[in-house]
mmCIF file with all atom_site columns, C-alpha atoms in Angstrom:
data_model
loop_
_atom_site.group_PDB
_atom_site.id
_atom_site.type_symbol
_atom_site.label_atom_id
_atom_site.label_alt_id
_atom_site.label_comp_id
_atom_site.label_asym_id
_atom_site.label_entity_id
_atom_site.label_seq_id
_atom_site.pdbx_PDB_ins_code
_atom_site.Cartn_x
_atom_site.Cartn_y
_atom_site.Cartn_z
_atom_site.occupancy
_atom_site.B_iso_or_equiv
_atom_site.pdbx_formal_charge
_atom_site.auth_seq_id
_atom_site.auth_comp_id
_atom_site.auth_asym_id
_atom_site.auth_atom_id
_atom_site.pdbx_PDB_model_num
ATOM 1   C CA . VAL X 1 1   ? 97.166  65.196  106.590 1.00 76.00 ? 1   VAL X CA 1
ATOM 2   C CA . ALA X 1 2   ? 98.481  62.632  104.102 1.00 79.00 ? 2   ALA X CA 1
ATOM 3   C CA . GLN X 1 3   ? 96.275  59.992  105.729 1.00 87.00 ? 3   GLN X CA 1
ATOM 4   C CA . ALA X 1 4   ? 93.214  62.262  105.405 1.00 83.00 ? 4   ALA X CA 1
ATOM 5   C CA . ARG X 1 5   ? 93.947  62.713  101.700 1.00 77.00 ? 5   ARG X CA 1
ATOM 6   C CA . GLN X 1 6   ? 94.203  58.925  101.294 1.00 82.00 ? 6   GLN X CA 1
ATOM 7   C CA . THR X 1 7   ? 90.915  58.429  103.194 1.00 87.00 ? 7   THR X CA 1
ATOM 8   C CA . VAL X 1 8   ? 89.102  60.802  100.820 1.00 83.00 ? 8   VAL X CA 1
ATOM 9   C CA . ARG X 1 9   ? 90.481  58.871  97.871  1.00 79.00 ? 9   ARG X CA 1
ATOM 10  C CA . LEU X 1 10  ? 89.302  55.583  99.396  1.00 87.00 ? 10  LEU X CA 1
ATOM 11  C CA . VAL X 1 11  ? 85.784  56.917  100.023 1.00 91.00 ? 11  VAL X CA 1
ATOM 12  C CA . ASP X 1 12  ? 85.426  58.136  96.443  1.00 86.00 ? 12  ASP X CA 1
ATOM 13  C CA . ALA X 1 13  ? 88.027  57.025  93.910  1.00 82.00 ? 13  ALA X CA 1
ATOM 14  C CA . ARG X 1 14  ? 86.790  59.715  91.493  1.00 84.00 ? 14  ARG X CA 1
ATOM 15  C CA . ALA X 1 15  ? 87.410  62.519  93.981  1.00 79.00 ? 15  ALA X CA 1
ATOM 16  C CA . SER X 1 16  ? 90.380  64.827  93.627  1.00 80.00 ? 16  SER X CA 1
ATOM 17  C CA . ALA X 1 17  ? 92.084  65.303  96.952  1.00 79.00 ? 17  ALA X CA 1
ATOM 18  C CA . ASP X 1 18  ? 95.320  67.102  97.660  1.00 82.00 ? 18  ASP X CA 1
ATOM 19  C CA . PHE X 1 19  ? 96.886  69.694  99.940  1.00 82.00 ? 19  PHE X CA 1
ATOM 20  C CA . ASP X 1 20  ? 95.920  73.368  99.854  1.00 86.00 ? 20  ASP X CA 1
ATOM 21  C CA . HIS X 1 21  ? 99.362  74.381  98.587  1.00 87.00 ? 21  HIS X CA 1
ATOM 22  C CA . PHE X 1 22  ? 100.596 77.971  98.361  1.00 87.00 ? 22  PHE X CA 1
ATOM 23  C CA . TYR X 1 23  ? 101.506 79.572  95.031  1.00 86.00 ? 23  TYR X CA 1
ATOM 24  C CA . TYR X 1 24  ? 103.454 82.743  94.302  1.00 87.00 ? 24  TYR X CA 1
ATOM 25  C CA . PRO X 1 25  ? 103.571 85.084  91.270  1.00 89.00 ? 25  PRO X CA 1
ATOM 26  C CA . ASP X 1 26  ? 106.162 83.846  88.790  1.00 74.00 ? 26  ASP X CA 1
ATOM 27  C CA . GLU X 1 27  ? 108.885 86.496  88.958  1.00 66.00 ? 27  GLU X CA 1
ATOM 28  C CA . SER X 1 28  ? 111.840 86.754  86.594  1.00 57.00 ? 28  SER X CA 1
ATOM 29  C CA . THR X 1 29  ? 115.206 87.658  88.054  1.00 48.00 ? 29  THR X CA 1
ATOM 30  C CA . ILE X 1 30  ? 116.597 88.704  84.662  1.00 50.00 ? 30  ILE X CA 1
ATOM 31  C CA . PRO X 1 31  ? 116.418 92.495  84.168  1.00 50.00 ? 31  PRO X CA 1
ATOM 32  C CA . CYS X 1 32  ? 114.388 93.443  81.124  1.00 52.00 ? 32  CYS X CA 1
ATOM 33  C CA . THR X 1 33  ? 115.282 96.760  79.520  1.00 50.00 ? 33  THR X CA 1
ATOM 34  C CA . GLY X 1 34  ? 115.438 98.292  76.076  1.00 52.00 ? 34  GLY X CA 1
ATOM 35  C CA . ALA X 1 35  ? 113.657 97.573  72.812  1.00 54.00 ? 35  ALA X CA 1
ATOM 36  C CA . ASP X 1 36  ? 114.463 93.839  72.933  1.00 50.00 ? 36  ASP X CA 1
ATOM 37  C CA . CYS X 1 37  ? 112.355 93.491  76.072  1.00 56.00 ? 37  CYS X CA 1
ATOM 38  C CA . LYS X 1 38  ? 109.037 93.983  74.320  1.00 55.00 ? 38  LYS X CA 1
ATOM 39  C CA . ALA X 1 39  ? 106.831 90.903  74.500  1.00 54.00 ? 39  ALA X CA 1
ATOM 40  C CA . ALA X 1 40  ? 106.470 90.552  70.727  1.00 55.00 ? 40  ALA X CA 1
ATOM 41  C CA . SER X 1 41  ? 110.214 90.631  70.086  1.00 59.00 ? 41  SER X CA 1
ATOM 42  C CA . LEU X 1 42  ? 110.873 88.067  72.812  1.00 58.00 ? 42  LEU X CA 1
ATOM 43  C CA . ILE X 1 43  ? 108.845 85.432  70.982  1.00 59.00 ? 43  ILE X CA 1
ATOM 44  C CA . GLY X 1 44  ? 109.128 86.660  67.399  1.00 63.00 ? 44  GLY X CA 1
ATOM 45  C CA . TRP X 1 45  ? 105.465 87.728  67.270  1.00 59.00 ? 45  TRP X CA 1
ATOM 46  C CA . GLU X 1 46  ? 104.615 90.049  64.411  1.00 62.00 ? 46  GLU X CA 1
ATOM 47  C CA . ARG X 1 47  ? 101.465 92.205  64.366  1.00 60.00 ? 47  ARG X CA 1
ATOM 48  C CA . PRO X 1 48  ? 100.263 90.653  61.059  1.00 51.00 ? 48  PRO X CA 1
ATOM 49  C CA . ASP X 1 49  ? 100.543 87.241  62.742  1.00 61.00 ? 49  ASP X CA 1
ATOM 50  C CA . ALA X 1 50  ? 98.052  88.344  65.399  1.00 63.00 ? 50  ALA X CA 1
ATOM 51  C CA . ASP X 1 51  ? 95.686  89.736  62.767  1.00 65.00 ? 51  ASP X CA 1
ATOM 52  C CA . GLN X 1 52  ? 95.646  86.389  60.919  1.00 70.00 ? 52  GLN X CA 1
ATOM 53  C CA . CYS X 1 53  ? 94.511  84.513  64.038  1.00 70.00 ? 53  CYS X CA 1
ATOM 54  C CA . GLY X 1 54  ? 90.890  85.622  63.757  1.00 76.00 ? 54  GLY X CA 1
ATOM 55  C CA . PRO X 1 55  ? 88.851  87.584  66.277  1.00 83.00 ? 55  PRO X CA 1
ATOM 56  C CA . ALA X 1 56  ? 90.632  88.618  69.458  1.00 84.00 ? 56  ALA X CA 1
ATOM 57  C CA . PRO X 1 57  ? 89.896  86.156  72.260  1.00 87.00 ? 57  PRO X CA 1
ATOM 58  C CA . LEU X 1 58  ? 88.356  86.734  75.670  1.00 95.00 ? 58  LEU X CA 1
ATOM 59  C CA . ILE X 1 59  ? 91.196  86.047  78.106  1.00 97.00 ? 59  ILE X CA 1
ATOM 60  C CA . GLY X 1 60  ? 90.812  85.230  81.769  1.00 98.00 ? 60  GLY X CA 1
ATOM 61  C CA . LEU X 1 61  ? 93.711  86.487  83.869  1.00 98.00 ? 61  LEU X CA 1
ATOM 62  C CA . ILE X 1 62  ? 94.212  85.034  87.341  1.00 97.00 ? 62  ILE X CA 1
ATOM 63  C CA . ASP X 1 63  ? 96.964  87.016  88.986  1.00 95.00 ? 63  ASP X CA 1
ATOM 64  C CA . THR X 1 64  ? 97.576  89.820  91.469  1.00 93.00 ? 64  THR X CA 1
ATOM 65  C CA . GLY X 1 65  ? 95.690  93.108  91.206  1.00 93.00 ? 65  GLY X CA 1
ATOM 66  C CA . ILE X 1 66  ? 95.923  95.231  88.059  1.00 95.00 ? 66  ILE X CA 1
ATOM 67  C CA . ASN X 1 67  ? 96.455  98.962  87.725  1.00 96.00 ? 67  ASN X CA 1
ATOM 68  C CA . VAL X 1 68  ? 94.100  99.662  84.815  1.00 96.00 ? 68  VAL X CA 1
ATOM 69  C CA . GLU X 1 69  ? 95.284  103.306 84.838  1.00 96.00 ? 69  GLU X CA 1
ATOM 70  C CA . HIS X 1 70  ? 98.826  102.268 83.879  1.00 95.00 ? 70  HIS X CA 1
ATOM 71  C CA . ASP X 1 71  ? 99.927  103.942 80.625  1.00 94.00 ? 71  ASP X CA 1
ATOM 72  C CA . ALA X 1 72  ? 100.063 100.615 78.756  1.00 94.00 ? 72  ALA X CA 1
ATOM 73  C CA . LEU X 1 73  ? 96.529  99.662  79.856  1.00 97.00 ? 73  LEU X CA 1
ATOM 74  C CA . LYS X 1 74  ? 94.533  102.919 79.712  1.00 96.00 ? 74  LYS X CA 1
ATOM 75  C CA . GLY X 1 75  ? 91.469  102.401 77.550  1.00 96.00 ? 75  GLY X CA 1
ATOM 76  C CA . GLN X 1 76  ? 92.080  98.679  77.045  1.00 97.00 ? 76  GLN X CA 1
ATOM 77  C CA . ALA X 1 77  ? 89.199  96.216  77.495  1.00 97.00 ? 77  ALA X CA 1
ATOM 78  C CA . ILE X 1 78  ? 89.943  94.987  81.013  1.00 98.00 ? 78  ILE X CA 1
ATOM 79  C CA . GLU X 1 79  ? 87.256  94.025  83.498  1.00 97.00 ? 79  GLU X CA 1
ATOM 80  C CA . VAL X 1 80  ? 88.443  93.316  87.035  1.00 94.00 ? 80  VAL X CA 1
ATOM 81  C CA . LEU X 1 81  ? 86.156  91.099  89.090  1.00 90.00 ? 81  LEU X CA 1
ATOM 82  C CA . ALA X 1 82  ? 85.765  92.057  92.745  1.00 75.00 ? 82  ALA X CA 1
ATOM 83  C CA . ARG X 1 83  ? 87.916  90.318  95.337  1.00 71.00 ? 83  ARG X CA 1
ATOM 84  C CA . SER X 1 84  ? 86.220  87.873  97.669  1.00 68.00 ? 84  SER X CA 1
ATOM 85  C CA . ALA X 1 85  ? 85.136  89.432  100.940 1.00 61.00 ? 85  ALA X CA 1
ATOM 86  C CA . GLY X 1 86  ? 87.135  88.452  103.992 1.00 64.00 ? 86  GLY X CA 1
ATOM 87  C CA . GLN X 1 87  ? 90.432  87.819  102.202 1.00 63.00 ? 87  GLN X CA 1
ATOM 88  C CA . ALA X 1 88  ? 93.672  89.038  103.741 1.00 74.00 ? 88  ALA X CA 1
ATOM 89  C CA . ALA X 1 89  ? 95.321  92.287  102.638 1.00 84.00 ? 89  ALA X CA 1
ATOM 90  C CA . ALA X 1 90  ? 95.096  93.023  98.925  1.00 85.00 ? 90  ALA X CA 1
ATOM 91  C CA . SER X 1 91  ? 97.973  91.972  96.686  1.00 89.00 ? 91  SER X CA 1
ATOM 92  C CA . LEU X 1 92  ? 100.285 94.456  95.060  1.00 91.00 ? 92  LEU X CA 1
ATOM 93  C CA . GLN X 1 93  ? 99.423  95.378  91.473  1.00 93.00 ? 93  GLN X CA 1
ATOM 94  C CA . ASP X 1 94  ? 102.896 95.027  89.944  1.00 92.00 ? 94  ASP X CA 1
ATOM 95  C CA . HIS X 1 95  ? 102.768 91.467  88.615  1.00 93.00 ? 95  HIS X CA 1
ATOM 96  C CA . GLY X 1 96  ? 99.168  91.506  87.379  1.00 95.00 ? 96  GLY X CA 1
ATOM 97  C CA . THR X 1 97  ? 99.734  94.843  85.630  1.00 95.00 ? 97  THR X CA 1
ATOM 98  C CA . ALA X 1 98  ? 102.868 93.528  83.914  1.00 93.00 ? 98  ALA X CA 1
ATOM 99  C CA . VAL X 1 99  ? 101.155 90.351  82.684  1.00 94.00 ? 99  VAL X CA 1
ATOM 100 C CA . ALA X 1 100 ? 98.105  92.310  81.479  1.00 96.00 ? 100 ALA X CA 1
ATOM 101 C CA . ALA X 1 101 ? 100.434 94.675  79.575  1.00 94.00 ? 101 ALA X CA 1
ATOM 102 C CA . LEU X 1 102 ? 102.189 91.730  77.925  1.00 91.00 ? 102 LEU X CA 1
ATOM 103 C CA . LEU X 1 103 ? 98.817  90.414  76.801  1.00 93.00 ? 103 LEU X CA 1
ATOM 104 C CA . VAL X 1 104 ? 96.838  93.540  75.832  1.00 94.00 ? 104 VAL X CA 1
ATOM 105 C CA . GLY X 1 105 ? 99.116  96.555  76.222  1.00 92.00 ? 105 GLY X CA 1
ATOM 106 C CA . ARG X 1 106 ? 98.243  99.487  73.941  1.00 92.00 ? 106 ARG X CA 1
ATOM 107 C CA . PRO X 1 107 ? 100.176 99.219  70.643  1.00 88.00 ? 107 PRO X CA 1
ATOM 108 C CA . GLU X 1 108 ? 101.545 102.772 70.969  1.00 88.00 ? 108 GLU X CA 1
ATOM 109 C CA . SER X 1 109 ? 102.725 102.277 74.579  1.00 88.00 ? 109 SER X CA 1
ATOM 110 C CA . GLN X 1 110 ? 106.198 101.257 75.731  1.00 85.00 ? 110 GLN X CA 1
ATOM 111 C CA . THR X 1 111 ? 104.715 97.821  76.397  1.00 83.00 ? 111 THR X CA 1
ATOM 112 C CA . PRO X 1 112 ? 102.674 96.845  73.341  1.00 85.00 ? 112 PRO X CA 1
ATOM 113 C CA . GLY X 1 113 ? 100.773 93.648  74.044  1.00 88.00 ? 113 GLY X CA 1
ATOM 114 C CA . LEU X 1 114 ? 100.656 90.479  71.999  1.00 87.00 ? 114 LEU X CA 1
ATOM 115 C CA . LEU X 1 115 ? 96.874  90.831  71.499  1.00 90.00 ? 115 LEU X CA 1
ATOM 116 C CA . PRO X 1 116 ? 95.963  94.469  72.197  1.00 90.00 ? 116 PRO X CA 1
ATOM 117 C CA . GLY X 1 117 ? 92.470  93.975  70.754  1.00 91.00 ? 117 GLY X CA 1
ATOM 118 C CA . ALA X 1 118 ? 91.614  91.168  73.168  1.00 94.00 ? 118 ALA X CA 1
ATOM 119 C CA . LYS X 1 119 ? 89.418  91.612  76.244  1.00 97.00 ? 119 LYS X CA 1
ATOM 120 C CA . ILE X 1 120 ? 90.624  90.514  79.676  1.00 98.00 ? 120 ILE X CA 1
ATOM 121 C CA . ILE X 1 121 ? 88.461  89.493  82.591  1.00 98.00 ? 121 ILE X CA 1
ATOM 122 C CA . ALA X 1 122 ? 90.817  89.544  85.573  1.00 97.00 ? 122 ALA X CA 1
ATOM 123 C CA . VAL X 1 123 ? 90.550  87.993  89.010  1.00 96.00 ? 123 VAL X CA 1
ATOM 124 C CA . ASP X 1 124 ? 92.916  89.027  91.795  1.00 94.00 ? 124 ASP X CA 1
ATOM 125 C CA . ALA X 1 125 ? 93.337  85.658  93.496  1.00 93.00 ? 125 ALA X CA 1
ATOM 126 C CA . PHE X 1 126 ? 96.418  86.711  95.479  1.00 93.00 ? 126 PHE X CA 1
ATOM 127 C CA . TYR X 1 127 ? 96.796  88.344  98.898  1.00 90.00 ? 127 TYR X CA 1
ATOM 128 C CA . ARG X 1 128 ? 99.644  89.714  101.004 1.00 86.00 ? 128 ARG X CA 1
ATOM 129 C CA . ASP X 1 129 ? 101.450 87.102  103.095 1.00 76.00 ? 129 ASP X CA 1
ATOM 130 C CA . SER X 1 130 ? 102.001 88.911  106.411 1.00 77.00 ? 130 SER X CA 1
ATOM 131 C CA . GLY X 1 131 ? 102.837 91.994  104.363 1.00 65.00 ? 131 GLY X CA 1
ATOM 132 C CA . ALA X 1 132 ? 105.961 90.387  102.887 1.00 78.00 ? 132 ALA X CA 1
ATOM 133 C CA . ALA X 1 133 ? 104.900 88.676  99.648  1.00 87.00 ? 133 ALA X CA 1
ATOM 134 C CA . ASP X 1 134 ? 101.907 88.003  97.445  1.00 91.00 ? 134 ASP X CA 1
ATOM 135 C CA . ARG X 1 135 ? 100.633 84.440  97.552  1.00 92.00 ? 135 ARG X CA 1
ATOM 136 C CA . THR X 1 136 ? 97.532  82.412  96.906  1.00 93.00 ? 136 THR X CA 1
ATOM 137 C CA . ASP X 1 137 ? 96.301  78.910  97.588  1.00 93.00 ? 137 ASP X CA 1
ATOM 138 C CA . VAL X 1 138 ? 94.568  76.126  95.688  1.00 94.00 ? 138 VAL X CA 1
ATOM 139 C CA . MET X 1 139 ? 91.091  77.005  96.892  1.00 92.00 ? 139 MET X CA 1
ATOM 140 C CA . SER X 1 140 ? 91.491  80.663  95.861  1.00 92.00 ? 140 SER X CA 1
ATOM 141 C CA . LEU X 1 141 ? 92.751  79.615  92.424  1.00 95.00 ? 141 LEU X CA 1
ATOM 142 C CA . VAL X 1 142 ? 89.876  77.176  91.931  1.00 94.00 ? 142 VAL X CA 1
ATOM 143 C CA . ALA X 1 143 ? 87.378  79.858  93.008  1.00 93.00 ? 143 ALA X CA 1
ATOM 144 C CA . ALA X 1 144 ? 88.939  82.273  90.485  1.00 95.00 ? 144 ALA X CA 1
ATOM 145 C CA . MET X 1 145 ? 88.698  79.651  87.721  1.00 96.00 ? 145 MET X CA 1
ATOM 146 C CA . GLU X 1 146 ? 85.050  79.065  88.598  1.00 95.00 ? 146 GLU X CA 1
ATOM 147 C CA . LYS X 1 147 ? 84.330  82.820  88.421  1.00 95.00 ? 147 LYS X CA 1
ATOM 148 C CA . LEU X 1 148 ? 85.830  82.922  84.945  1.00 97.00 ? 148 LEU X CA 1
ATOM 149 C CA . ALA X 1 149 ? 84.079  79.733  83.824  1.00 97.00 ? 149 ALA X CA 1
ATOM 150 C CA . ASP X 1 150 ? 80.764  81.249  84.987  1.00 96.00 ? 150 ASP X CA 1
ATOM 151 C CA . ARG X 1 151 ? 81.507  84.106  82.544  1.00 96.00 ? 151 ARG X CA 1
ATOM 152 C CA . ASN X 1 152 ? 82.174  81.584  79.720  1.00 96.00 ? 152 ASN X CA 1
ATOM 153 C CA . VAL X 1 153 ? 85.902  82.326  79.653  1.00 96.00 ? 153 VAL X CA 1
ATOM 154 C CA . ARG X 1 154 ? 87.705  79.458  77.923  1.00 93.00 ? 154 ARG X CA 1
ATOM 155 C CA . VAL X 1 155 ? 91.279  80.826  77.808  1.00 94.00 ? 155 VAL X CA 1
ATOM 156 C CA . MET X 1 156 ? 92.871  81.487  81.199  1.00 96.00 ? 156 MET X CA 1
ATOM 157 C CA . ASN X 1 157 ? 96.352  82.757  81.994  1.00 95.00 ? 157 ASN X CA 1
ATOM 158 C CA . LEU X 1 158 ? 98.027  81.900  85.293  1.00 94.00 ? 158 LEU X CA 1
ATOM 159 C CA . SER X 1 159 ? 101.622 82.970  85.868  1.00 91.00 ? 159 SER X CA 1
ATOM 160 C CA . LEU X 1 160 ? 102.648 81.425  89.151  1.00 91.00 ? 160 LEU X CA 1
ATOM 161 C CA . SER X 1 161 ? 105.031 79.059  90.888  1.00 91.00 ? 161 SER X CA 1
ATOM 162 C CA . GLY X 1 162 ? 104.197 76.175  93.183  1.00 91.00 ? 162 GLY X CA 1
ATOM 163 C CA . PRO X 1 163 ? 103.958 72.410  93.440  1.00 92.00 ? 163 PRO X CA 1
ATOM 164 C CA . PRO X 1 164 ? 101.783 70.133  91.315  1.00 92.00 ? 164 PRO X CA 1
ATOM 165 C CA . ASN X 1 165 ? 98.319  69.703  92.803  1.00 91.00 ? 165 ASN X CA 1
ATOM 166 C CA . ALA X 1 166 ? 95.594  67.199  91.838  1.00 88.00 ? 166 ALA X CA 1
ATOM 167 C CA . VAL X 1 167 ? 92.706  69.537  92.706  1.00 88.00 ? 167 VAL X CA 1
ATOM 168 C CA . LEU X 1 168 ? 94.194  72.443  90.756  1.00 88.00 ? 168 LEU X CA 1
ATOM 169 C CA . GLN X 1 169 ? 94.919  70.191  87.797  1.00 88.00 ? 169 GLN X CA 1
#
Protein backbone atom coordinates (compact mmCIF):
# COMPACT_ATOMS: atom_id res chain seq x y z
CA VAL A 1 0.00 0.00 0.00
CA ALA A 2 2.87 2.37 0.80
CA GLN A 3 4.36 1.65 -2.63
CA ALA A 4 1.02 2.45 -4.31
CA ARG A 5 0.90 5.78 -2.49
CA GLN A 6 4.45 6.55 -3.67
CA THR A 7 3.54 5.58 -7.26
CA VAL A 8 0.62 8.04 -7.25
CA ARG A 9 2.94 10.76 -6.02
CA LEU A 10 5.45 9.96 -8.78
CA VAL A 11 2.77 10.07 -11.50
CA ASP A 12 1.50 13.46 -10.35
CA ALA A 13 3.59 15.39 -7.83
CA ARG A 14 0.62 17.71 -7.19
CA ALA A 15 -1.67 14.84 -6.20
CA SER A 16 -2.53 14.18 -2.58
CA ALA A 17 -2.24 10.51 -1.80
CA ASP A 18 -2.53 8.83 1.57
CA PHE A 19 -4.23 5.95 3.36
CA ASP A 20 -7.97 5.85 4.00
CA HIS A 21 -7.46 6.10 7.76
CA PHE A 22 -10.21 5.61 10.34
CA TYR A 23 -11.30 8.40 12.68
CA TYR A 24 -13.38 8.26 15.85
CA PRO A 25 -15.46 10.88 17.71
CA ASP A 26 -13.27 12.77 20.16
CA GLU A 27 -14.54 11.64 23.56
CA SER A 28 -13.56 13.16 26.89
CA THR A 29 -12.97 10.83 29.80
CA ILE A 30 -13.36 13.63 32.36
CA PRO A 31 -16.88 13.71 33.85
CA CYS A 32 -18.59 17.03 33.27
CA THR A 33 -21.24 17.97 35.82
CA GLY A 34 -22.58 21.07 37.50
CA ALA A 35 -22.68 24.73 36.54
CA ASP A 36 -18.95 24.85 35.72
CA CYS A 37 -19.50 22.39 32.88
CA LYS A 38 -21.33 24.83 30.65
CA ALA A 39 -19.45 25.55 27.44
CA ALA A 40 -19.29 29.31 28.00
CA SER A 41 -17.81 29.00 31.49
CA LEU A 42 -15.20 26.51 30.30
CA ILE A 43 -13.65 29.08 27.97
CA GLY A 44 -14.66 32.31 29.68
CA TRP A 45 -17.16 33.21 26.93
CA GLU A 46 -19.63 35.91 27.89
CA ARG A 47 -22.90 36.47 26.01
CA PRO A 48 -22.00 40.13 25.23
CA ASP A 49 -18.77 38.83 23.65
CA ALA A 50 -20.81 36.76 21.19
CA ASP A 51 -23.07 39.71 20.39
CA GLN A 52 -20.04 41.89 19.52
CA CYS A 53 -18.80 39.38 16.93
CA GLY A 54 -21.32 40.41 14.28
CA PRO A 55 -23.94 38.26 12.60
CA ALA A 56 -24.13 34.64 13.71
CA PRO A 57 -22.19 32.41 11.32
CA LEU A 58 -23.35 29.44 9.28
CA ILE A 59 -21.53 26.47 10.83
CA GLY A 60 -20.94 23.14 9.17
CA LEU A 61 -20.87 20.26 11.65
CA ILE A 62 -19.33 16.96 10.56
CA ASP A 63 -19.98 14.47 13.32
CA THR A 64 -22.27 11.61 14.30
CA GLY A 65 -26.04 11.95 14.04
CA ILE A 66 -27.88 14.67 15.94
CA ASN A 67 -31.06 14.43 17.99
CA VAL A 68 -32.68 17.73 17.00
CA GLU A 69 -35.50 17.00 19.49
CA HIS A 70 -33.09 17.17 22.43
CA ASP A 71 -34.16 19.84 24.95
CA ALA A 72 -31.08 21.99 24.24
CA LEU A 73 -31.69 21.91 20.47
CA LYS A 74 -35.48 22.16 20.06
CA GLY A 75 -36.29 25.05 17.76
CA GLN A 76 -32.65 25.82 16.94
CA ALA A 77 -31.61 26.38 13.31
CA ILE A 78 -30.17 22.95 12.52
CA GLU A 79 -30.41 21.33 9.11
CA VAL A 80 -29.26 17.71 8.91
CA LEU A 81 -28.19 16.55 5.46
CA ALA A 82 -29.21 13.02 4.51
CA ARG A 83 -26.73 10.20 5.00
CA SER A 84 -25.20 8.65 1.90
CA ALA A 85 -27.06 5.59 0.69
CA GLY A 86 -25.33 2.27 1.22
CA GLN A 87 -23.39 3.26 4.34
CA ALA A 88 -23.14 0.85 7.25
CA ALA A 89 -25.41 1.13 10.29
CA ALA A 90 -26.19 4.67 11.39
CA SER A 91 -24.04 6.24 14.10
CA LEU A 92 -25.34 6.96 17.56
CA GLN A 93 -26.55 10.51 18.14
CA ASP A 94 -24.79 11.17 21.46
CA HIS A 95 -21.61 12.89 20.28
CA GLY A 96 -23.15 14.96 17.48
CA THR A 97 -25.95 16.12 19.78
CA ALA A 98 -23.46 17.16 22.47
CA VAL A 99 -21.29 19.13 20.03
CA ALA A 100 -24.34 20.81 18.47
CA ALA A 101 -25.53 21.80 21.97
CA LEU A 102 -22.12 23.30 22.78
CA LEU A 103 -22.33 25.36 19.60
CA VAL A 104 -26.00 26.41 19.38
CA GLY A 105 -27.80 25.13 22.48
CA ARG A 106 -30.83 27.20 23.50
CA PRO A 107 -29.79 29.94 25.98
CA GLU A 108 -32.45 28.88 28.51
CA SER A 109 -31.50 25.17 28.37
CA GLN A 110 -29.13 23.33 30.69
CA THR A 111 -26.62 23.44 27.84
CA PRO A 112 -26.59 27.00 26.49
CA GLY A 113 -24.47 27.16 23.35
CA LEU A 114 -21.64 29.52 22.54
CA LEU A 115 -23.54 30.89 19.50
CA PRO A 116 -27.22 30.02 19.97
CA GLY A 117 -28.23 32.32 17.11
CA ALA A 118 -26.03 30.53 14.58
CA LYS A 119 -27.34 28.06 12.00
CA ILE A 120 -25.83 24.59 11.69
CA ILE A 121 -25.79 22.43 8.60
CA ALA A 122 -24.85 18.98 9.87
CA VAL A 123 -23.54 15.91 8.09
CA ASP A 124 -23.48 12.53 9.82
CA ALA A 125 -20.24 11.18 8.38
CA PHE A 126 -19.91 8.39 10.96
CA TYR A 127 -21.22 4.82 11.02
CA ARG A 128 -21.28 1.94 13.49
CA ASP A 129 -18.15 -0.22 13.46
CA SER A 130 -19.55 -3.75 13.77
CA GLY A 131 -22.01 -2.34 16.29
CA ALA A 132 -19.26 -1.50 18.78
CA ALA A 133 -18.15 2.08 18.04
CA ASP A 134 -18.79 5.01 15.75
CA ARG A 135 -16.08 5.63 13.18
CA THR A 136 -15.53 7.24 9.83
CA ASP A 137 -12.86 7.29 7.17
CA VAL A 138 -11.05 9.87 5.05
CA MET A 139 -13.30 9.46 2.03
CA SER A 140 -16.46 9.93 4.12
CA LEU A 141 -14.99 13.05 5.74
CA VAL A 142 -13.97 14.51 2.38
CA ALA A 143 -17.45 13.78 0.97
CA ALA A 144 -19.00 15.55 3.99
CA MET A 145 -16.73 18.57 3.48
CA GLU A 146 -17.71 18.69 -0.19
CA LYS A 147 -21.42 18.60 0.73
CA LEU A 148 -20.90 21.57 3.03
CA ALA A 149 -18.74 23.44 0.52
CA ASP A 150 -21.49 22.96 -2.09
CA ARG A 151 -23.79 24.80 0.37
CA ASN A 152 -21.22 27.65 0.71
CA VAL A 153 -20.35 26.71 4.29
CA ARG A 154 -16.99 28.27 5.19
CA VAL A 155 -16.75 27.34 8.89
CA MET A 156 -16.68 23.61 9.63
CA ASN A 157 -16.38 21.85 12.97
CA LEU A 158 -14.90 18.36 13.20
CA SER A 159 -14.37 16.80 16.62
CA LEU A 160 -12.53 13.57 16.02
CA SER A 161 -9.38 11.59 16.69
CA GLY A 162 -7.10 9.91 14.18
CA PRO A 163 -3.77 10.16 12.40
CA PRO A 164 -2.61 13.00 10.16
CA ASN A 165 -3.66 12.47 6.55
CA ALA A 166 -2.52 14.35 3.42
CA VAL A 167 -5.85 13.96 1.59
CA LEU A 168 -7.87 15.13 4.59
CA GLN A 169 -5.54 18.06 5.12
